[in-house]
Amino acid sequence: MKIWLDGGLQDIESARVSVFDHGLTVGDGIFETVKAVDGTPFALTRHLDRLTRSARGLGLPDPDHDEVRRACAAVLDANPMPLGRLRITYTGGHGPLGSDRGEHGPTLVVALGETRRRPDSTAVITVPWTRNERGALTGLKTTSYAENVVALARAHEQGASEALFANTVGQLCEGTGSNVFVVLDGEIHTPPVASGCLAGITRALTVEWTGAKESDLPLDVLERADEVFLTSTLRDVQAVHRVDGRELPGAPGPVTAKAMRIFEERSGDDLDP
Ligand code: PLP
């Protein structure tokens, strides 16, 4: 397996990042996960734009899009696979112990893992911890993911594949690695970015392609929604068949099934929508 580091391809066994890299010591970094279909990245331009927004939010130098594109192409070329997930990681680089950034420039790593299609439906739980809709990191895709790791472990303990958060004012927000949609009286709704959720790329395309509305939703909407579904790079559009103890029989319901179909068709037609 070859990865991109320090401006070129390296063997994963011998590639080295400093133990004082701030991505490791203080979680000062950002990332993107990009789906790659038969060696072609999906929606790469949108991912690069979000990477830049995240970098600016953290005060990191703008990533060089040409270099990241070259890195993705080289890694995909060196590791052929039918369905992959590119992981672009960009950190503050190595610096002094503590939180001050050193003089060193950022670290860019691009790696690739094999992935597979997710089942059409899944179970989710809600967790008692909140997403902060007004934090310094809100909306940035940072490597500070430990809270998601904890919530996801709780989901797995309960036989679910995702955990959903409310924000600090009790509104439905997002999952650990996905955005959430509900169907109410035949209409599709998803929390607005102001709820504190990540501006998911799959979310944006789903809103664009299905006409879903961005609405403030209380967390308990999950107790009465006719249908619930998730979106993310690795799930695409995935129906939910259980929320906590509540079964949603027949998932994917008709509205979700249509959204899944639209997403599959449109994303297959254009790999850089
Ligand atoms: N929300 C969070 C917290 C995420 O980490 C992700 C993806 O990793 C998403 C939502 C979905 O975003 P995207 O559709 O761009 O993958």
XYZ file of C-alpha atoms and ligand atoms in Angstrom:
289
model
C 0.000 0.000 0.000
C 1.348 3.404 -1.026
C 0.370 6.681 0.609
C 1.242 10.304 -0.135
C 3.427 12.115 2.395
C 6.045 14.875 2.129
C 5.295 15.557 -1.517
C 5.478 12.010 -2.896
C 4.372 8.402 -2.704
C 5.781 6.296 0.136
C 5.310 2.732 1.345
C 2.882 2.717 4.228
C 5.226 0.505 6.282
C 8.064 3.019 6.159
C 6.179 6.369 5.979
C 6.816 8.434 9.145
C 5.207 11.503 10.701
C 6.798 13.232 13.718
C 5.547 12.093 17.136
C 5.223 15.817 17.871
C 2.907 16.428 14.933
C 0.095 18.560 16.281
C -2.447 16.363 14.536
C -1.381 13.699 17.034
C -0.637 15.736 20.143
C -3.520 18.235 20.145
C -5.831 17.173 17.319
C -4.901 20.312 15.351
C -5.791 19.084 11.913
C -8.545 18.677 9.371
C -9.552 15.911 7.016
C -11.756 14.757 4.177
C -13.035 11.311 3.284
C -13.641 11.027 -0.445
C -15.315 8.107 -2.170
C -13.409 6.765 -5.182
C -15.280 4.724 -7.773
C -13.038 2.704 -10.110
C -10.144 5.027 -9.385
C -12.077 8.307 -9.819
C -12.788 10.498 -6.789
C -16.424 11.577 -6.319
C -17.180 15.291 -5.779
C -13.493 16.101 -5.284
C -13.942 19.822 -5.991
C -16.529 20.107 -3.197
C -14.240 18.190 -0.821
C -11.299 20.483 -1.643
C -13.431 23.564 -1.073
C -14.540 22.218 2.322
C -10.917 21.345 3.170
C -10.004 24.984 2.528
C -12.926 26.237 4.642
C -11.836 23.949 7.483
C -8.207 25.105 7.144
C -9.238 28.755 7.301
C -11.446 28.034 10.324
C -8.440 26.587 12.162
C -6.050 29.255 10.883
C -3.981 26.746 8.879
C -2.464 27.825 5.535
C -4.718 27.115 2.556
C -4.045 23.618 1.235
C -2.653 23.538 -2.312
C -5.527 22.031 -4.319
C -3.242 21.049 -7.201
C -1.009 19.101 -4.845
C -3.960 17.383 -3.174
C -5.406 16.442 -6.587
C -2.022 15.086 -7.680
C -1.716 13.150 -4.425
C -5.194 11.623 -4.797
C -4.497 10.614 -8.407
C -1.120 9.082 -7.498
C -2.505 7.126 -4.544
C -5.452 5.856 -6.590
C -3.143 4.877 -9.410
C -0.793 2.995 -7.093
C -3.568 1.094 -5.261
C -6.266 0.054 -7.742
C -9.594 -0.981 -6.188
C -13.237 -0.828 -7.332
C -14.611 1.146 -4.370
C -12.204 3.068 -2.185
C -12.179 5.810 0.431
C -9.470 8.413 0.115
C -8.503 9.935 3.424
C -6.929 13.390 3.111
C -5.395 14.530 6.403
C -3.869 17.996 6.793
C -2.426 18.994 10.158
C -0.665 21.924 11.799
C 2.597 20.002 11.369
C 5.149 19.224 14.021
C 5.813 21.819 16.663
C 6.615 22.360 20.326
C 4.853 20.348 23.015
C 1.815 22.357 23.991
C -0.733 24.091 21.835
C 1.358 26.799 20.144
C 2.091 26.058 16.504
C 5.741 25.782 15.548
C 7.462 27.235 12.523
C 7.021 24.042 10.580
C 4.554 23.910 7.707
C 1.548 21.620 7.640
C 1.631 17.868 7.125
C -0.391 16.430 4.226
C -1.138 12.709 4.129
C -3.350 11.053 1.512
C -4.165 7.394 2.067
C -6.663 4.976 0.552
C -8.723 2.210 2.096
C -11.020 -0.315 0.487
C -14.704 0.123 1.249
C -17.944 -1.617 0.395
C -21.546 -0.662 -0.234
C -23.542 -0.204 2.971
C -26.813 -2.083 3.558
C -29.955 -0.229 2.412
C -31.089 0.343 5.983
C -29.580 0.592 9.439
C -30.365 1.185 13.122
C -29.411 4.388 14.967
C -29.493 5.603 18.547
C -29.629 9.061 20.048
C -26.981 9.998 22.608
C -27.341 12.315 25.628
C -24.319 14.469 24.683
C -24.817 17.650 22.678
C -23.217 19.214 19.641
C -22.221 22.814 20.220
C -23.753 24.932 17.479
C -21.592 27.958 18.388
C -18.115 26.541 19.088
C -14.845 27.551 17.450
C -14.814 24.204 15.623
C -18.498 24.061 14.688
C -18.908 23.091 11.063
C -15.202 22.355 10.549
C -14.107 18.856 9.637
C -11.322 18.608 12.190
C -9.404 15.556 13.326
C -10.728 16.186 16.868
C -13.156 13.271 16.527
C -12.897 11.664 19.943
C -16.460 12.600 20.913
C -17.688 10.844 17.779
C -15.611 7.795 18.627
C -17.242 7.591 22.071
C -20.762 8.042 20.673
C -20.190 5.504 17.908
C -18.951 2.922 20.403
C -22.207 3.460 22.360
C -24.167 2.864 19.126
C -22.272 -0.334 18.380
C -22.935 -1.612 21.926
C -26.643 -1.225 21.173
C -26.543 -2.935 17.776
C -26.756 0.341 15.841
C -24.381 1.760 13.242
C -24.773 5.454 14.017
C -25.409 7.790 16.954
C -27.353 11.032 16.537
C -26.746 14.238 18.491
C -29.041 17.120 19.408
C -27.453 20.561 19.743
C -27.374 22.581 22.972
C -30.919 23.905 22.432
C -32.418 20.452 21.891
C -32.639 20.499 18.114
C -31.802 17.494 15.992
C -28.288 18.037 14.599
C -26.379 15.157 12.946
C -24.700 11.798 13.433
C -21.086 11.038 14.276
C -20.252 10.790 10.587
C -23.496 11.504 8.758
C -26.303 14.001 8.301
C -29.873 13.131 9.136
C -33.129 13.608 7.223
C -36.728 12.984 8.300
C -39.919 12.618 6.275
C -43.011 14.374 7.668
C -46.287 14.280 5.705
C -44.418 13.318 2.546
C -41.923 16.227 2.801
C -38.212 15.747 3.414
C -36.536 17.897 6.087
C -32.969 18.132 7.345
C -31.464 20.368 10.062
C -29.869 23.592 8.760
C -26.109 24.098 9.010
C -26.879 26.643 11.789
C -27.899 23.643 13.946
C -24.170 22.928 14.244
C -24.014 20.035 11.777
C -21.257 19.576 9.238
C -22.160 20.892 5.785
C -22.122 17.350 4.396
C -21.483 17.020 0.689
C -23.974 14.164 0.352
C -26.435 16.291 2.347
C -26.014 19.255 -0.033
C -26.482 17.074 -3.119
C -29.528 15.390 -1.575
C -31.093 18.762 -0.745
C -30.363 19.957 -4.301
C -31.632 16.812 -6.029
C -34.737 16.075 -3.905
C -35.852 19.564 -2.868
C -35.554 18.633 0.835
C -36.197 21.577 3.170
C -33.736 22.820 5.787
C -35.791 23.108 8.991
C -35.185 23.483 12.709
C -36.387 20.176 14.147
C -36.731 19.172 17.795
C -34.951 15.933 18.682
C -38.283 14.224 19.385
C -39.222 14.570 15.718
C -37.551 11.147 15.513
C -40.459 9.704 17.534
C -43.040 10.752 14.952
C -41.242 10.957 11.599
C -42.722 8.668 8.941
C -39.268 7.912 7.586
C -35.702 8.709 8.636
C -32.548 8.478 6.561
C -28.843 9.288 6.777
C -26.471 10.718 4.204
C -22.686 10.560 4.047
C -19.860 9.899 1.646
C -19.642 6.258 2.681
C -23.377 5.608 3.207
C -24.736 7.669 0.257
C -28.456 7.756 1.182
C -29.223 5.076 3.769
C -32.631 4.383 5.316
C -33.065 4.009 9.082
C -35.171 1.067 10.303
C -34.822 1.658 14.053
C -34.282 4.776 16.184
C -33.535 3.845 19.794
C -36.392 1.381 20.570
C -38.688 2.578 17.774
C -39.012 0.365 14.714
C -39.684 1.928 11.328
C -41.060 -1.084 9.507
C -40.685 -1.306 5.768
C -37.615 0.974 5.652
C -36.680 2.244 3.131
C -40.123 3.831 2.892
C -41.315 5.275 -0.436
C -39.848 8.775 -0.029
C -36.469 7.472 1.125
C -36.416 4.869 -1.647
C -36.982 7.650 -4.188
C -34.194 9.763 -2.654
C -31.864 6.745 -2.820
C -32.719 6.201 -6.475
C -32.266 9.860 -7.396
C -28.918 9.988 -5.578
C -27.643 6.831 -7.247
C -28.637 7.977 -10.716
C -27.405 11.560 -10.439
C -24.125 10.678 -8.720
C -23.433 7.947 -11.282
C -23.920 10.436 -14.125
C -21.504 13.030 -12.775
C -18.518 12.181 -10.590
C -17.738 15.833 -9.888
C -21.190 17.328 -9.327
N -21.338 14.928 9.773
C -20.140 14.537 10.247
C -19.787 14.842 11.661
C -19.247 13.850 9.417
O -18.056 13.473 9.884
C -19.623 13.552 8.087
C -18.723 12.837 7.190
O -17.712 12.343 7.555
C -20.879 13.959 7.644
C -21.707 14.658 8.505
C -21.316 13.667 6.231
O -20.611 14.473 5.315
P -20.286 14.006 3.827
O -21.597 13.769 3.153
O -19.552 15.157 3.241
O -19.482 12.763 3.923
